[in-house]
Short mmCIF file of C-alpha atoms and ligand atoms in Angstrom, two decimals:
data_model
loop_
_atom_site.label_atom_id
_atom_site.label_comp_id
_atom_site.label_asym_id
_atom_site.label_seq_id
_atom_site.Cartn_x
_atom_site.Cartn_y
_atom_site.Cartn_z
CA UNK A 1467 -0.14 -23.31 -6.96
CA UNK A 1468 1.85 -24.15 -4.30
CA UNK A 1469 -0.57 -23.86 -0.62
CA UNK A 1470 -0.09 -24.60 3.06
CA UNK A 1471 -2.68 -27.06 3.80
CA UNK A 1472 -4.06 -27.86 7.44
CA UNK A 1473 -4.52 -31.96 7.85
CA UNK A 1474 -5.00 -31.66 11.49
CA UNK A 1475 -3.87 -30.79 14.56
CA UNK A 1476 0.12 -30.63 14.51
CA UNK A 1477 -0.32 -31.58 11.12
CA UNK A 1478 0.51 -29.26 8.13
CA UNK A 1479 2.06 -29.38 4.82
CA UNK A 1480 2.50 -27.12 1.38
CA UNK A 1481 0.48 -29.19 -1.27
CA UNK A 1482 -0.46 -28.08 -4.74
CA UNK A 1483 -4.08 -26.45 -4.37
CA UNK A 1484 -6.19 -24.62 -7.28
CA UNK A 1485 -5.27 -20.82 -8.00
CA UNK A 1486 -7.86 -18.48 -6.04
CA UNK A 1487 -9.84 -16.98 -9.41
CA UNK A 1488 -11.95 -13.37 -8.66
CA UNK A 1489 -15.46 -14.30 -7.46
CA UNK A 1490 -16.28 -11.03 -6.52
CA UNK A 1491 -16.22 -7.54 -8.89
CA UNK A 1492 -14.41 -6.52 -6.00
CA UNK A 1493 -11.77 -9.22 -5.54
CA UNK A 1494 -7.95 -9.03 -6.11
CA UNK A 1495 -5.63 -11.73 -6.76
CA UNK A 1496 -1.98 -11.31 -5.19
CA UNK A 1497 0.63 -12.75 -5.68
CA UNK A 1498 1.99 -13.22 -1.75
CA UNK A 1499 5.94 -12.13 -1.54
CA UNK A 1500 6.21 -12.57 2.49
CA UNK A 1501 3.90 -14.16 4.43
CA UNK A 1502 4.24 -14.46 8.49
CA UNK A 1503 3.39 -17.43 11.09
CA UNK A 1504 1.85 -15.46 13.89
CA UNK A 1505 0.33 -16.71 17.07
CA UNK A 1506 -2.61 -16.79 16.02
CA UNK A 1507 -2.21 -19.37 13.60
CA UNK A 1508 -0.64 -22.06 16.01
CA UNK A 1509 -4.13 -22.04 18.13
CA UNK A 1510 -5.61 -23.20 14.58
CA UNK A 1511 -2.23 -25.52 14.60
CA UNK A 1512 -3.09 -26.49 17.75
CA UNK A 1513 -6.63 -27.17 17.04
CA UNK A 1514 -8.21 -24.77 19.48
CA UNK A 1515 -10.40 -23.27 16.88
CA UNK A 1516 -13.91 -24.92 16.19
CA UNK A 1517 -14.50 -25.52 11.97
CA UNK A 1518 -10.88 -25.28 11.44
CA UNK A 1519 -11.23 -27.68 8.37
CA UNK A 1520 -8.97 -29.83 6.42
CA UNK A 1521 -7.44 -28.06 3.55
CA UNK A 1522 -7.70 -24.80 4.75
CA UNK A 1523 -4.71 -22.73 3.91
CA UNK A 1524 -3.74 -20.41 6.84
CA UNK A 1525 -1.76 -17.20 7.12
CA UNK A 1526 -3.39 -13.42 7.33
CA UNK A 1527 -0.01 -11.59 7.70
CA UNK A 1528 0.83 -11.11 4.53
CA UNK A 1529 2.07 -8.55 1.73
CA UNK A 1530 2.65 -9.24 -2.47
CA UNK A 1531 1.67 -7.79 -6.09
CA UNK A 1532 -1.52 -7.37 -7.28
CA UNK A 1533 -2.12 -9.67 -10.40
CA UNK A 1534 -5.63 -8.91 -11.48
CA UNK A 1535 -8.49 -7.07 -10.06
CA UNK A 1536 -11.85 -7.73 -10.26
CA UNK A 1537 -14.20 -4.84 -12.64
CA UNK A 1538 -15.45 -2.55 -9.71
CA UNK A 1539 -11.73 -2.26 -8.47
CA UNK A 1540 -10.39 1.21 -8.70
CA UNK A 1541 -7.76 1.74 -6.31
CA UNK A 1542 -5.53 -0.68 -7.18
CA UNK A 1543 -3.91 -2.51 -10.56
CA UNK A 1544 -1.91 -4.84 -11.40
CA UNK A 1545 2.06 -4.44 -10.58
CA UNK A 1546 1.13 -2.60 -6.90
CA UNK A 1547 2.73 -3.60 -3.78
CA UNK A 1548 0.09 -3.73 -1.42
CA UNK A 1549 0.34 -4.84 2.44
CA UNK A 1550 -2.86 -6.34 3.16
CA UNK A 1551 -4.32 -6.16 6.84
CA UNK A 1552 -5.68 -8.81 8.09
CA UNK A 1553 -9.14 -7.85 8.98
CA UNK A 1554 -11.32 -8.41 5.91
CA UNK A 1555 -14.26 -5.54 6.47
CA UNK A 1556 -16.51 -3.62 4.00
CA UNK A 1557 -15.81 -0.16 4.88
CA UNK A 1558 -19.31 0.83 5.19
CA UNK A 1559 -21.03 -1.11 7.56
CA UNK A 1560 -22.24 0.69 11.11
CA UNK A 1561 -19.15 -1.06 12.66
CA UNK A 1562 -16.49 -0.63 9.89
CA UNK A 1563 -18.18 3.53 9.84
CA UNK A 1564 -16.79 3.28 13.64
CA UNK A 1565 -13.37 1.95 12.23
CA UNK A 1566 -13.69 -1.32 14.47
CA UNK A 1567 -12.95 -2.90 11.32
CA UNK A 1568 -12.43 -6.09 12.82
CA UNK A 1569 -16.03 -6.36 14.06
CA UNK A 1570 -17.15 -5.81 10.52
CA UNK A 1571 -20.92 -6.93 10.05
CA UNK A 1572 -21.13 -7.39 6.13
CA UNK A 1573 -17.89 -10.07 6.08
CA UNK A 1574 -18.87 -12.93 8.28
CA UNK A 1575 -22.78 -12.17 9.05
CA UNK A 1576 -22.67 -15.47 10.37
CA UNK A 1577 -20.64 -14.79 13.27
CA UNK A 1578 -21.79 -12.62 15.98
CA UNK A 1579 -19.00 -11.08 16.94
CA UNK A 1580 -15.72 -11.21 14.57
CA UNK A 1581 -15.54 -9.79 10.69
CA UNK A 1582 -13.37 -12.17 8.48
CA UNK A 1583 -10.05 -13.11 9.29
CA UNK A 1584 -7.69 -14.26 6.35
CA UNK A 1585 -7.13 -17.97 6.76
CA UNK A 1586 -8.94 -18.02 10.12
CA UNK A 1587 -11.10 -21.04 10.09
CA UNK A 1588 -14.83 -20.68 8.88
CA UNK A 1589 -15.64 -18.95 12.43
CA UNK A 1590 -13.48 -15.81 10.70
CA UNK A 1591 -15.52 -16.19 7.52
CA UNK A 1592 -14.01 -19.27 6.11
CA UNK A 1593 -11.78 -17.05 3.87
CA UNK A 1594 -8.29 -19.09 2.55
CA UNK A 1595 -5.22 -17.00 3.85
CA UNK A 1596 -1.68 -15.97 2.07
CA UNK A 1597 0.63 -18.60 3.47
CA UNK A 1598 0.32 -19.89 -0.15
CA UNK A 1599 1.89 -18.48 -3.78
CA UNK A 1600 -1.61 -16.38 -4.24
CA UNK A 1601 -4.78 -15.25 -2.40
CA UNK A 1602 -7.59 -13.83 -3.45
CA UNK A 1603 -8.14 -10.48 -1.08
CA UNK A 1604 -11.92 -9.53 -1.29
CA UNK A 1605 -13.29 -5.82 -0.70
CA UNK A 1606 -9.54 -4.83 -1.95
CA UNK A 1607 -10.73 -1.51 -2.61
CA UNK A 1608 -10.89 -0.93 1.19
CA UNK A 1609 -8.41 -3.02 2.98
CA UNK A 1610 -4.81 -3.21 1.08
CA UNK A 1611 -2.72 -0.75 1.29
CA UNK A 1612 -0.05 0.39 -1.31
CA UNK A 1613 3.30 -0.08 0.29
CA UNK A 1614 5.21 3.37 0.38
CA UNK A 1615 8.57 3.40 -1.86
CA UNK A 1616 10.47 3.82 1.54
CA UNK A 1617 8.94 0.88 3.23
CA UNK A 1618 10.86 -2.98 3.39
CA UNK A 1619 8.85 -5.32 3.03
CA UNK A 1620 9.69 -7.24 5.98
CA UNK A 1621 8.57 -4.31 7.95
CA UNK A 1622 5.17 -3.98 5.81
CA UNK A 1623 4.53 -7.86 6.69
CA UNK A 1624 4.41 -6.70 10.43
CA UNK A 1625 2.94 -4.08 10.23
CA UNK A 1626 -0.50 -6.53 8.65
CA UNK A 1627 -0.79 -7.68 12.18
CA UNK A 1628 1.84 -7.90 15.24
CA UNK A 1629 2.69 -4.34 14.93
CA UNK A 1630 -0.55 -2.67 14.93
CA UNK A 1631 -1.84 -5.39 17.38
CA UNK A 1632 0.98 -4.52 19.95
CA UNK A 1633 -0.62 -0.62 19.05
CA UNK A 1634 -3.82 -1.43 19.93
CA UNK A 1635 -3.60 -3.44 22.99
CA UNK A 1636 -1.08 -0.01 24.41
CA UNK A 1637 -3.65 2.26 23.02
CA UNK A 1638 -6.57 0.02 24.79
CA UNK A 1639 -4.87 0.13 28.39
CA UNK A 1640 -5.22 4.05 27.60
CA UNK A 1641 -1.73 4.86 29.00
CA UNK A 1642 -1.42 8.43 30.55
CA UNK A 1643 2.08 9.53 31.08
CA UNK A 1644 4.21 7.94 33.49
CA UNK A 1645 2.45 4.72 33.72
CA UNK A 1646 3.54 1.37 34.74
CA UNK A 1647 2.35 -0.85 32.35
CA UNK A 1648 2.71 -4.98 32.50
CA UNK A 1649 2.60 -6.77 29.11
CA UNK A 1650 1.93 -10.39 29.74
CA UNK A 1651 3.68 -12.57 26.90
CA UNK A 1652 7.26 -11.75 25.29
CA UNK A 1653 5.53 -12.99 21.51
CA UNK A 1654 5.84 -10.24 18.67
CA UNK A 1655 2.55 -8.94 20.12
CA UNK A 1656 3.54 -8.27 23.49
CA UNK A 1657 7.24 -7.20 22.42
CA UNK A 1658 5.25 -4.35 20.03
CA UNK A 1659 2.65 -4.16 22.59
CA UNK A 1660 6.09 -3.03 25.20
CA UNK A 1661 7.54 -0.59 22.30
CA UNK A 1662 4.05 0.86 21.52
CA UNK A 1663 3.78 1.95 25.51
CA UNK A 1664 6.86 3.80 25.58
CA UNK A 1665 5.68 5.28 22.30
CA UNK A 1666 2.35 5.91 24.41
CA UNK A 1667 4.47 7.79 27.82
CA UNK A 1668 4.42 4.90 29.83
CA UNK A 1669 7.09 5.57 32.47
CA UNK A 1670 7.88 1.80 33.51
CA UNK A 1671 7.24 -1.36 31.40
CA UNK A 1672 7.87 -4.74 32.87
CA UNK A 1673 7.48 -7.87 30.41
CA UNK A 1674 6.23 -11.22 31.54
CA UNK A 1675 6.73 -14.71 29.80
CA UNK A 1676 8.77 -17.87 30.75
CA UNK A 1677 10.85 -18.26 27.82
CA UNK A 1678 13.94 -16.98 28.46
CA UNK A 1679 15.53 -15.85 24.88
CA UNK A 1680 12.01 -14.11 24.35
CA UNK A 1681 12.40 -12.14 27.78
CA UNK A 1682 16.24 -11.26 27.40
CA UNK A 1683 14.91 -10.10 23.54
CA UNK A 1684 12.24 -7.41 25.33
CA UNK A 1685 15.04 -6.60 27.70
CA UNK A 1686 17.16 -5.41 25.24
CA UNK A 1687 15.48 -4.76 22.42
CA UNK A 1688 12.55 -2.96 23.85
CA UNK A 1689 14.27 -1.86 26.78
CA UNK A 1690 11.74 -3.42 29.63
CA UNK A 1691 12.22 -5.13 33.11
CA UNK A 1692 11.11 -8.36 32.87
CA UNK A 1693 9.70 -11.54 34.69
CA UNK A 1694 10.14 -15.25 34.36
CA UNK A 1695 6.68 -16.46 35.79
CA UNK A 1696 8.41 -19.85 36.22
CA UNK A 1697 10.52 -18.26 39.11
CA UNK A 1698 7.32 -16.43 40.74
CA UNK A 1699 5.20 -18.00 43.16
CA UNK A 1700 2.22 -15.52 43.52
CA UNK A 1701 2.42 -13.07 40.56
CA UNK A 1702 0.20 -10.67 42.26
CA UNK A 1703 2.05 -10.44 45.28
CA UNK A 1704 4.96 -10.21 42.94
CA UNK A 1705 4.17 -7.27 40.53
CA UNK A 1706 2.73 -5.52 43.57
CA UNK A 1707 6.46 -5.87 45.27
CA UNK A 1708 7.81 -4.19 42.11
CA UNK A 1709 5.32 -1.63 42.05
CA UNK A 1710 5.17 -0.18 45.89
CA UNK A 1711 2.24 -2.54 46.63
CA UNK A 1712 -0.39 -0.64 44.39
CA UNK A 1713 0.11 -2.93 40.91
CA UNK A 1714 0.02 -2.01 37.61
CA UNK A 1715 -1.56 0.97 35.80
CA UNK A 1716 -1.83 -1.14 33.00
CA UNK A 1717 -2.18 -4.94 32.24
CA UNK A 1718 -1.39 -6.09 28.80
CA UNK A 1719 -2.74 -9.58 27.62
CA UNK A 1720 -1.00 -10.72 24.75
CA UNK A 1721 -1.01 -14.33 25.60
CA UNK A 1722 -4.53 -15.85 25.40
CA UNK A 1723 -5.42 -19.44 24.92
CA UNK A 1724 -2.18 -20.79 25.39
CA UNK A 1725 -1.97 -19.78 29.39
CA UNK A 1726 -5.35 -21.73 29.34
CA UNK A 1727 -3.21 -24.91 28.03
CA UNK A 1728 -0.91 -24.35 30.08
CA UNK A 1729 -2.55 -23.75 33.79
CA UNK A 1730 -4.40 -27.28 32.29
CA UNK A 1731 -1.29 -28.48 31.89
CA UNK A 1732 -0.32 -27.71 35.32
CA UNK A 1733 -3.11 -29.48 36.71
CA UNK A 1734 -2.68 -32.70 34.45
CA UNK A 1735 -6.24 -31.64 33.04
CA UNK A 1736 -8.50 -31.28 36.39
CA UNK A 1737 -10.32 -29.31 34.63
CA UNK A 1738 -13.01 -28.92 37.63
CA UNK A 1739 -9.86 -27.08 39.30
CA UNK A 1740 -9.01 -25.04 36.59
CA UNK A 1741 -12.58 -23.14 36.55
CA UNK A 1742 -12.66 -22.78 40.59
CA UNK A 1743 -9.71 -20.14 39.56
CA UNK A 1744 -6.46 -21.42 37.85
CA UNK A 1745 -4.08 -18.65 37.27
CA UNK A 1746 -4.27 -17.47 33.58
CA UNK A 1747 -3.40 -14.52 32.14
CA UNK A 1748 -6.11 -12.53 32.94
CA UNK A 1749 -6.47 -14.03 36.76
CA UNK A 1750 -3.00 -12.36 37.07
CA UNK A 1751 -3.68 -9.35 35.23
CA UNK A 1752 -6.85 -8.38 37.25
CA UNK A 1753 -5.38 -9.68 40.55
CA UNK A 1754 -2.10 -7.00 39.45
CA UNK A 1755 -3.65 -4.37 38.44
CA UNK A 1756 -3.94 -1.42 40.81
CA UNK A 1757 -7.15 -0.18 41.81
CA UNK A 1758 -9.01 1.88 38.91
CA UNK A 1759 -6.92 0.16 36.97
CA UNK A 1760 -6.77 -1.01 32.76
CA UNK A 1761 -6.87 -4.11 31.39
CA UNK A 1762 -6.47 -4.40 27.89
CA UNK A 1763 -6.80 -7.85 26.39
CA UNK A 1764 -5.76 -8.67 22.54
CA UNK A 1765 -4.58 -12.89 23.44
CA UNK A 1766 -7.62 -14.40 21.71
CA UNK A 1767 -9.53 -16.80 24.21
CA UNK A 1768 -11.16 -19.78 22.06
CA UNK A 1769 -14.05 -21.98 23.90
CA UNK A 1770 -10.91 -22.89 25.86
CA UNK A 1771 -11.43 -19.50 27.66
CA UNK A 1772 -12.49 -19.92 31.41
CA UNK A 1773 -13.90 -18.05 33.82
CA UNK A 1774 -12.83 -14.05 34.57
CA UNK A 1775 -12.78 -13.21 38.28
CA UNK A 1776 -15.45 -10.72 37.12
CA UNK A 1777 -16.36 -9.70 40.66
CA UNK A 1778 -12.36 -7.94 41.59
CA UNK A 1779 -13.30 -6.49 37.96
CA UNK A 1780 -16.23 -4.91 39.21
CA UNK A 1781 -14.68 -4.04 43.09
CA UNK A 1782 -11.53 -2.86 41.84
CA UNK A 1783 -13.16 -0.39 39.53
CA UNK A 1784 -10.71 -1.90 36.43
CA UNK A 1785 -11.54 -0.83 33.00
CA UNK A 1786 -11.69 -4.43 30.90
CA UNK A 1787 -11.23 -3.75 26.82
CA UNK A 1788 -10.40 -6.54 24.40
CA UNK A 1789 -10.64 -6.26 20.67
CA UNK A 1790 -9.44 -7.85 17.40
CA UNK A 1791 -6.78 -4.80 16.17
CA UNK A 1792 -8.44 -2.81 13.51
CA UNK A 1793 -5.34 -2.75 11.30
CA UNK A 1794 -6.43 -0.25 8.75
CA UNK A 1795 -6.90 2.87 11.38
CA UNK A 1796 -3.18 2.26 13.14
CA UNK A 1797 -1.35 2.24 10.04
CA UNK A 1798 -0.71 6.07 9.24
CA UNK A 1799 0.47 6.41 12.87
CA UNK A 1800 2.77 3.24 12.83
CA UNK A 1801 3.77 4.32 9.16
CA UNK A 1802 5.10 7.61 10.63
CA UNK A 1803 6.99 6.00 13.59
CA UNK A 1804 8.82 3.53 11.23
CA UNK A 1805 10.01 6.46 8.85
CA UNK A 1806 10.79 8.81 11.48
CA UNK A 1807 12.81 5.74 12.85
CA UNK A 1808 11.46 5.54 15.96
CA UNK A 1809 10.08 1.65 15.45
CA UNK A 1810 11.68 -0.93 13.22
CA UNK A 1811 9.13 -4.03 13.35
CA UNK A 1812 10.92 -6.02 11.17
CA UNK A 1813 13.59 -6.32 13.75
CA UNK A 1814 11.54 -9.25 15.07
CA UNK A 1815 11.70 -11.82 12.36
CA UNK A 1816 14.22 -14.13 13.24
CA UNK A 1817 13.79 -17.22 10.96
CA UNK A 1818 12.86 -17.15 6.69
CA UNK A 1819 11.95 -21.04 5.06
CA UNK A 1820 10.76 -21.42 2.12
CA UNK A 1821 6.77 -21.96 1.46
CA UNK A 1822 8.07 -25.89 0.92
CA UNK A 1823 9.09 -25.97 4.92
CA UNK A 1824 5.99 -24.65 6.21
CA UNK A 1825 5.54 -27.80 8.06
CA UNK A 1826 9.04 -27.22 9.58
CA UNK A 1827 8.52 -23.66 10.33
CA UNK A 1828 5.33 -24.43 12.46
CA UNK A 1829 7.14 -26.99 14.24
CA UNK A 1830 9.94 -24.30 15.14
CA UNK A 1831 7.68 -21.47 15.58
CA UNK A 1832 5.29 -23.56 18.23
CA UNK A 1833 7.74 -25.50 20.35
CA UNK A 1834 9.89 -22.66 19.99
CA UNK A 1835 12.83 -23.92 19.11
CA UNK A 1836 16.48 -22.36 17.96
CA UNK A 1837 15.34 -18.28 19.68
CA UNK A 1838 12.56 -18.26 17.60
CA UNK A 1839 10.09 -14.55 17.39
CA UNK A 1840 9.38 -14.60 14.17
CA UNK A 1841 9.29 -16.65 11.10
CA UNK A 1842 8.29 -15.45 7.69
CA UNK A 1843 7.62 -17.97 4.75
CA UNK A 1844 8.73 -16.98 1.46
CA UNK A 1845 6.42 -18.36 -1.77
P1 NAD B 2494 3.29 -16.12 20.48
O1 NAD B 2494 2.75 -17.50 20.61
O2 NAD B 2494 4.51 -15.93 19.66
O3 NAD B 2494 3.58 -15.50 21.92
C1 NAD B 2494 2.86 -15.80 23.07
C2 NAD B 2494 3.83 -15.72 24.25
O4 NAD B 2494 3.11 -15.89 25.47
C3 NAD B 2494 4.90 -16.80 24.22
O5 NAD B 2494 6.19 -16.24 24.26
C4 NAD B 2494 4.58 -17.64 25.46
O6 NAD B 2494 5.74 -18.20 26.06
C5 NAD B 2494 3.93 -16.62 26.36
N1 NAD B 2494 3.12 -17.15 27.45
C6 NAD B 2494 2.45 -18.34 27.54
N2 NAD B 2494 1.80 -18.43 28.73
C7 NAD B 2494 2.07 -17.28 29.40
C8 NAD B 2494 1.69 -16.76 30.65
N3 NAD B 2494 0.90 -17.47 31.48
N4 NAD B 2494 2.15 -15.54 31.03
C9 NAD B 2494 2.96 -14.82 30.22
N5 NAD B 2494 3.36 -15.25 28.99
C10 NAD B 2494 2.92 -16.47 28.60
O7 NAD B 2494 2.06 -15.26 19.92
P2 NAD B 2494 1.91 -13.76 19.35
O8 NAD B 2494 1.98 -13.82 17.87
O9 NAD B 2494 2.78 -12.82 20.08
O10 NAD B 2494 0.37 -13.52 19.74
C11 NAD B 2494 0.02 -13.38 21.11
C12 NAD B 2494 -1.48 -13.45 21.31
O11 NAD B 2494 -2.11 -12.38 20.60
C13 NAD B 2494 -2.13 -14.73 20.78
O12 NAD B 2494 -3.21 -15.10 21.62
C14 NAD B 2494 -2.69 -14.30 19.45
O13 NAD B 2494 -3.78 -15.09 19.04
C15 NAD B 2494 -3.15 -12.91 19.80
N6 NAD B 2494 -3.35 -12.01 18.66
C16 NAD B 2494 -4.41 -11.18 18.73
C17 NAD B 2494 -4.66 -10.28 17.73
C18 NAD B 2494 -5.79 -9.32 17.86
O14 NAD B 2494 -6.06 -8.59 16.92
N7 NAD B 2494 -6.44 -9.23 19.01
C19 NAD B 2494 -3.83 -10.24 16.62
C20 NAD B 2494 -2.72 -11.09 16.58
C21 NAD B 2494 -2.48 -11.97 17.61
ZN1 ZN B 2495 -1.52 -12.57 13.33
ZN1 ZN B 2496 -18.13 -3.29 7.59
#
């Protein structure tokens, strides 16, 4: 079959690979109709991610047909749609029985923290993601999801990830009504992260990025205020200004390593300087929150991540969460929003290639070129 293969950093290509077979009674084979680039997948790209090896295929946004299960199956057959989140978890373990499916202990009991991750590296379990013709989706009796007759399914691709993601970070920073929440990053996360907050009662959202078709897309599209950090010397002092000097209620993170790259990038890789207290992310999300205020983190921090200003954490009295999204538990919620028409997530994707261009489409997707949100690769 047809697979995107990593080679390398910036280096990735669609090469014939074997079919996944079951290897589990509890496997499924799909057949993968729309499968997403998310940004996620450029940190392995980028190669942030330790034991990203070479002929890994990526992708854990992703929906298709089943074409066989495995014997213990019984939820699904053959012929179903199914949109597959992209936690792998068991369902049953003391984490998954707390539905924080993505810290799932029976998937990756290697890793002491994250469950498996389609396509994630072998830190996420090692499993080989959908950006490919077929995957093989283990424990499918608990993740997939049928997709309902009334569902697209370029809104069931986003709703594997982005969607719920954006969800989770809003439903993290625990937004009471009237809140003025900052969402750091103008990716699909963040952009979901700003719709999911009005969805929450937030009474002000402001977006921050420094690419400026992403910020005039959360303008209008998710109706925020918004700020180019390029244009902001102390974004602190800033966000305070907009906010009658007390900050933020809520600070979103959906940017994570890449601020690290880039505050390195600022100091042409002093790296000494960038631990005594470069401004990432979450420098300028605890230095603009207001006092008692929420941080909610979802930007994953690799071994790039550097040090927290833990001790405003503690003298502000901030509450700090961070998780993986746990797909699976958002989906009835986000389900209901998208039928109601109240959310439309496939209103993000902005580019479709071919699984052939996958090495183009990373290219695109990762130096951002021609507006690009969100591309979707089509087996
Ligand atoms: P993306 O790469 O499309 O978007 C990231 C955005 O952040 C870009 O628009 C970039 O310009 C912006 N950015 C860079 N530095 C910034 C800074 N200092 N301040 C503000 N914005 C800045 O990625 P995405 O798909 O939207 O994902 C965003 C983050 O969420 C990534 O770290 C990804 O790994 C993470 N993620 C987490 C989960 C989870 O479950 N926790 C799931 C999916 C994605
Ligand atoms: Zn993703
Ligand atoms: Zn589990």
């Amino acid at each position: 079959m047809l697979a995107m293969q990593y080679r390398g950093p910036y280096r990735v290509r669609a090469t014939q690979k074997a079919e996944p077979r079951i290897e589990h009674p509890n496997d499924a084979i799909v057949r993968v109709l729309r499968s997403c680039i998310c940004g996620s997948d450029l940190h392995l790209y980028h190669g942030l991610v330790p034991d990203t090896r070479v002929g890994h295929t990526f992708g854990h946004e992703f929906v298709g047909v089943v074409e066989r299960v495995g014997s213990s199956v019984r939820s699904l057959q053959p012929g179903d749609h199914v949109l597959v989140p992209f936690n792998i978890f068991c369902g049953t373990c003391y984490f998954c029985q707390k539905e924080l499916f993505s810290n799932c202990h029976n998937v990756n009991p290697e890793a002491t923290a994250v469950g498996g991750i389609f396509g994630y590296s072998h830190t996420a379990g090692g499993y080989d993601g959908g950006q490919a013709e077929y995957v093989r989706v283990p424990m499918a009796d608990v993740g997939p999801m049928k997709i309902p007759a009334d569902l697209s399914l370029d809104d069931a691709v986003l709703l594997t990830d982005a969607c719920p993601t954006g969800y989770h970070a809003a439903e993290m920073g625990d937004i009471a009504e009237g809140d003025t929440v900052v969402v750091f990053g103008a990716g699909p996360v963040g952009l979901f992260a700003a719709k999911s907050a009005w969805l929450l009662g937030a009474g002000r959202v402001i977006v921050v990025d420094h690419v400026e078709y992403r910020l005039e897309f959360a303008q209008q599209w998710a109706q925020c205020e918004v700020v180019n950090f390029k244009d902001v010397k102390d974004m602190a002092e800033h966000l305070k200004g907009m906010t009658d000097w007390l900050g933020a209620d809520v600070c979103i993170d959906a940017v994570g390593a890449e601020a690290v790259g880039n505050a390195l990038q600022t100091l042409s890789g002093r790296y000494l300087k960038l631990q005594a207290g470069a401004a990432t992310v979450l420098h300028w999300a605890i230095n603009s929150a207001r006092k008692g205020g929420k941080i909610s983190v979802v930007g994953v921090y690799g071994p790039t991540g550097n040090m927290i200003p833990i001790g405003n954490v503690i003298n502000k009295g901030l509450t700090l969460r961070g998780n993986q999204a746990a797909v699976k538990r958002h989906l009835p919620r986000l389900i209901e929003h998208v039928q109601a028409g109240r959310l439309k997530p496939s209103e993000v994707i902005t580019h479709r290639f071919p699984l052939e261009e996958v090495a183009d489409a990373y290219h695109v997707f990762s130096s951002k070129l021609d507006n690009c949100i969100k591309p979707v690769l089509i087996p």
